Amino acid sequence: MYYIGIDIGGMSIKGGLVTQDGSILLKKTIVTGVDKKDRDIVLDIAALINDIISEYKIKKEDIKGIGIGSPGSVYDEKGIIRYCCNIPFRNTEIVKILKNELGINNIFVSNDANCACLGETMFGAAKGHKNTILMTLGTGVGTGFIVDGKLLTGFKSAGAEGGHIQINIGGKECGCGKKGHLEAYASAKALMQQIDEACIKNPDSLLNKLKEKEGLDGKIVFEAAKEGCKTAKSVLKKYIKYLGMGLVTLANVFFPEVIIIGGGVSNAGDDLIKPLQRYVSRNIYGSEFNPKIKVMAAELKNDAGIIGAACLAM
Amino acid sequence: MYYIGIDIGGMSIKGGLVTQDGSILLKKTIVTGVDKKDRDIVLDIAALINDIISEYKIKKEDIKGIGIGSPGSVYDEKGIIRYCCNIPFRNTEIVKILKNELGINNIFVSNDANCACLGETMFGAAKGHKNTILMTLGTGVGTGFIVDGKLLTGFKSAGAEGGHIQINIGGKECGCGKKGHLEAYASAKALMQQIDEACIKNPDSLLNKLKEKEGLDGKIVFEAAKEGCKTAKSVLKKYIKYLGMGLVTLANVFFPEVIIIGGGVSNAGDDLIKPLQRYVSRNIYGSEFNPKIKVMAAELKNDAGIIGAACLAM
């Protein structure tokens, strides 16, 4: 039996044929038609799924289920993508359209961070755990929560917006328009702003030299800090504090067994994870009598979207 | 069939005989023996339960279950009170001891805010809802969360500490020793500090006059604000903002149907609830496409502890 996972992004839509144990047998990618009508994008996805099935020479009846991960606001139970920033989904009945087009019934949709959290919990860094927080650091801050083995979605799937927790009264403006949200301090985009500001103030720093040589990218701050650059170390220290505060806030409420960090910034590996682990262990509520929470980098990397989406149907 | 709910507090322990529909038939109270050994306090509770059973002239077999709500850190699944500030519970096996003493098997323990949340969801302000946040404002800030009809406790029951979410970088010191936690801004104790500070700065204000006449109490700020006192209005505006920020942070993650406010401060009723409702509706993430969250005062009041605890066994 096979599953299909669809990972919708602003640039491309990836589809994969996934086994029961989370391996990808075949992957295909199409360009996201952001200029098309929402229904036509869904028809593109149906064609992508048909392509995968015919290329692997299996039948529709061999597909046990299909899962779709989408950015934006998704109403899981109704199979609707409510709203998406960069793709013209507006209350798009994606599950209904796909069921009609494909004649396959077991189809589910959820937010992409939810899918990644599910994927990491079933087949990645959090395997074997029943309580997980996943945080992906990209343009924004996405979060997913597994509570007692079940995905948390909130009333009408409106929850799990952990990027929009308030960490600073009257602080920086967030992408959503409100002030002081975690996303404004801890996203990859925020880190780049913090690097940029530090470079302007410290033009002679190694950090600024790396920026001029390699361009503005999150990874240069880790490189420069390793070489002893004080400016980079100071940027990183503050960033870890912001990110750590957000994680501690969420962990004090959920108390997961594992916190998984995904997105490009997590490629820094131990240089990010070790100081974050120290911050969380030191600042978690009741550290003297509560179990320790492990902080880890995501494992599924580029395939997280496809595998995580497929997990929705498992 | 009957249930028994036990509400443990630092001053007294209340016990009640509760029906399947959440009515209390009989209530009894004993003094909490804070100078005793933990086991002896549990034996006092066993005696209280026996008293209730004999006074109502029923048999042990008529008791379908017993629930206990305790302050502090409770390990629900193991039936242990890990730690409590004001009562000498330290890894106290309360469920095991009570089962042995009473010969009754269906006994459960949880944190008191969890019990209150369960009680309000089954029989109080949140009746009929499956996703609830409860916040009690007292010396500290207690929270309980119902997710898809189930109490959230976190790994080894260490979670649901919503008073210890970070709302202000490097802010006021919290009772737990960390800085900037919601509890340091939004507890009843914090409100009284805010009133006190405002009175010192504005000795001619009506607020200060009420303070001198009635003593320092949360309710004077609502009284003075109603009479048009600018000092009181300013204190209240800030307090609503702090409290609202905490609620919005939690609501963006859980997206409940209802938020219930309990504790002494909630007696202010609409004077507290209406501005809080406005704050939450205005600041919630995705207010343009997400469902509205209702903010309400707790309904069970003084009986919340007993009824909520009994709910653990239902």
Coordinates of C-alpha atoms in Angstrom, one line a residue, chain A residues 80-215:
Chain A
I80 CA -10.6 23.8 2.9
I81 CA -7.7 26.2 2.5
R82 CA -9.1 29.3 4.0
Y83 CA -6.5 31.8 3.1
C84 CA -2.9 31.9 1.8
C85 CA -0.6 34.9 1.5
N86 CA 1.3 34.1 -1.7
I87 CA -1.1 31.7 -3.5
P88 CA -4.7 32.7 -4.5
F89 CA -6.4 30.1 -2.2
R90 CA -9.5 31.7 -0.7
N91 CA -11.8 29.2 1.0
T92 CA -10.7 26.7 -1.6
E93 CA -12.4 23.3 -1.3
I94 CA -9.2 21.4 -2.2
V95 CA -10.2 18.0 -0.7
K96 CA -13.7 18.0 -2.4
I97 CA -12.2 19.0 -5.8
L98 CA -9.4 16.3 -5.5
K99 CA -11.9 13.6 -4.4
N100 CA -14.1 14.4 -7.5
E101 CA -11.2 14.5 -9.9
L102 CA -9.3 11.5 -8.6
G103 CA -12.1 9.2 -7.4
I104 CA -9.9 8.6 -4.2
N105 CA -11.7 9.2 -0.9
N106 CA -9.0 9.2 1.8
I107 CA -7.7 12.8 1.3
F108 CA -6.7 15.3 4.0
V109 CA -5.2 18.8 4.2
S110 CA -3.5 20.7 7.0
N111 CA -1.1 23.5 7.5
D112 CA 2.5 22.7 6.4
A113 CA 4.0 23.2 9.9
N114 CA 1.5 20.8 11.2
C115 CA 2.5 18.3 8.6
A116 CA 6.2 18.7 9.3
C117 CA 5.5 18.2 13.1
L118 CA 3.5 15.0 12.3
G119 CA 6.3 13.8 9.9
E120 CA 9.1 14.4 12.4
T121 CA 7.1 12.7 15.2
M122 CA 6.3 9.6 13.0
F123 CA 9.5 9.2 11.1
G124 CA 12.0 11.9 12.1
A125 CA 13.8 13.4 15.1
A126 CA 10.8 13.0 17.5
K127 CA 10.1 9.4 16.5
G128 CA 8.6 7.4 19.4
H129 CA 7.4 10.5 21.3
K130 CA 3.8 11.5 21.9
N131 CA 4.3 15.1 22.8
T132 CA 6.2 17.3 20.4
I133 CA 6.6 20.9 19.5
L134 CA 8.0 21.7 16.1
M135 CA 9.1 25.2 15.1
T136 CA 10.2 26.1 11.6
L137 CA 12.3 29.2 11.1
G138 CA 11.8 30.8 7.7
T139 CA 10.3 34.0 6.4
G140 CA 7.9 33.5 9.3
V141 CA 7.8 31.2 12.3
G142 CA 5.6 28.2 11.8
T143 CA 4.7 25.8 14.6
G144 CA 3.1 22.4 15.0
F145 CA 2.1 20.6 18.2
I146 CA 1.5 16.9 18.9
V147 CA -0.4 16.4 22.2
D148 CA -0.8 12.8 23.4
G149 CA 0.0 11.6 19.9
K150 CA -2.6 13.8 18.2
L151 CA -2.1 17.0 16.1
L152 CA -3.4 20.1 17.9
T153 CA -5.4 22.3 15.5
G154 CA -7.7 24.3 17.7
F155 CA -11.4 25.2 17.2
K156 CA -12.1 25.1 13.4
S157 CA -8.4 24.4 12.9
A158 CA -7.6 28.1 13.7
G159 CA -4.9 27.4 16.3
A160 CA -1.2 26.3 16.4
E161 CA 0.0 29.8 15.5
G162 CA 3.0 29.7 17.8
G163 CA 4.8 32.4 15.7
H164 CA 2.2 34.9 17.0
I165 CA 2.8 34.6 20.7
Q166 CA 3.7 37.9 22.3
I167 CA 7.2 38.0 23.8
N168 CA 7.7 41.8 24.1
I169 CA 5.2 44.5 25.1
G170 CA 5.0 47.1 22.4
G171 CA 7.9 45.5 20.6
K172 CA 8.8 45.1 16.9
E173 CA 6.0 44.9 14.3
C174 CA 5.2 41.4 13.1
G175 CA 4.3 40.4 9.6
C176 CA 0.7 40.0 10.8
G177 CA 0.6 43.7 11.8
K178 CA 0.6 43.2 15.6
K179 CA 3.5 44.1 17.8
G180 CA 6.1 42.1 19.8
H181 CA 5.3 38.7 18.3
L182 CA 7.9 35.9 18.4
E183 CA 8.0 35.9 14.6
A184 CA 9.3 39.4 14.5
Y185 CA 12.3 38.3 16.6
A186 CA 13.0 34.7 15.8
S187 CA 12.3 34.0 12.1
A188 CA 15.1 33.6 9.7
K189 CA 14.1 36.9 8.2
A190 CA 14.4 38.6 11.6
L191 CA 17.8 37.0 12.1
M192 CA 19.0 38.5 8.8
Q193 CA 17.7 41.9 9.9
Q194 CA 19.6 41.6 13.1
I195 CA 22.8 40.6 11.2
D196 CA 22.3 43.6 8.9
E197 CA 21.8 46.1 11.7
A198 CA 24.9 44.7 13.5
C199 CA 27.0 45.0 10.3
I200 CA 26.0 48.6 9.7
K201 CA 27.1 49.4 13.3
N202 CA 30.3 47.3 13.1
P203 CA 31.7 47.7 9.5
D204 CA 35.1 46.3 10.5
S205 CA 33.7 43.1 12.0
L206 CA 34.3 39.7 10.4
L207 CA 30.6 39.4 10.2
N208 CA 30.4 42.4 7.9
K209 CA 33.3 41.1 5.8
L210 CA 31.5 37.8 5.3
K211 CA 28.3 39.6 4.5
E212 CA 30.1 41.6 1.7
K213 CA 31.7 38.4 0.4
E214 CA 28.9 35.9 0.7
G215 CA 25.8 38.1 0.9

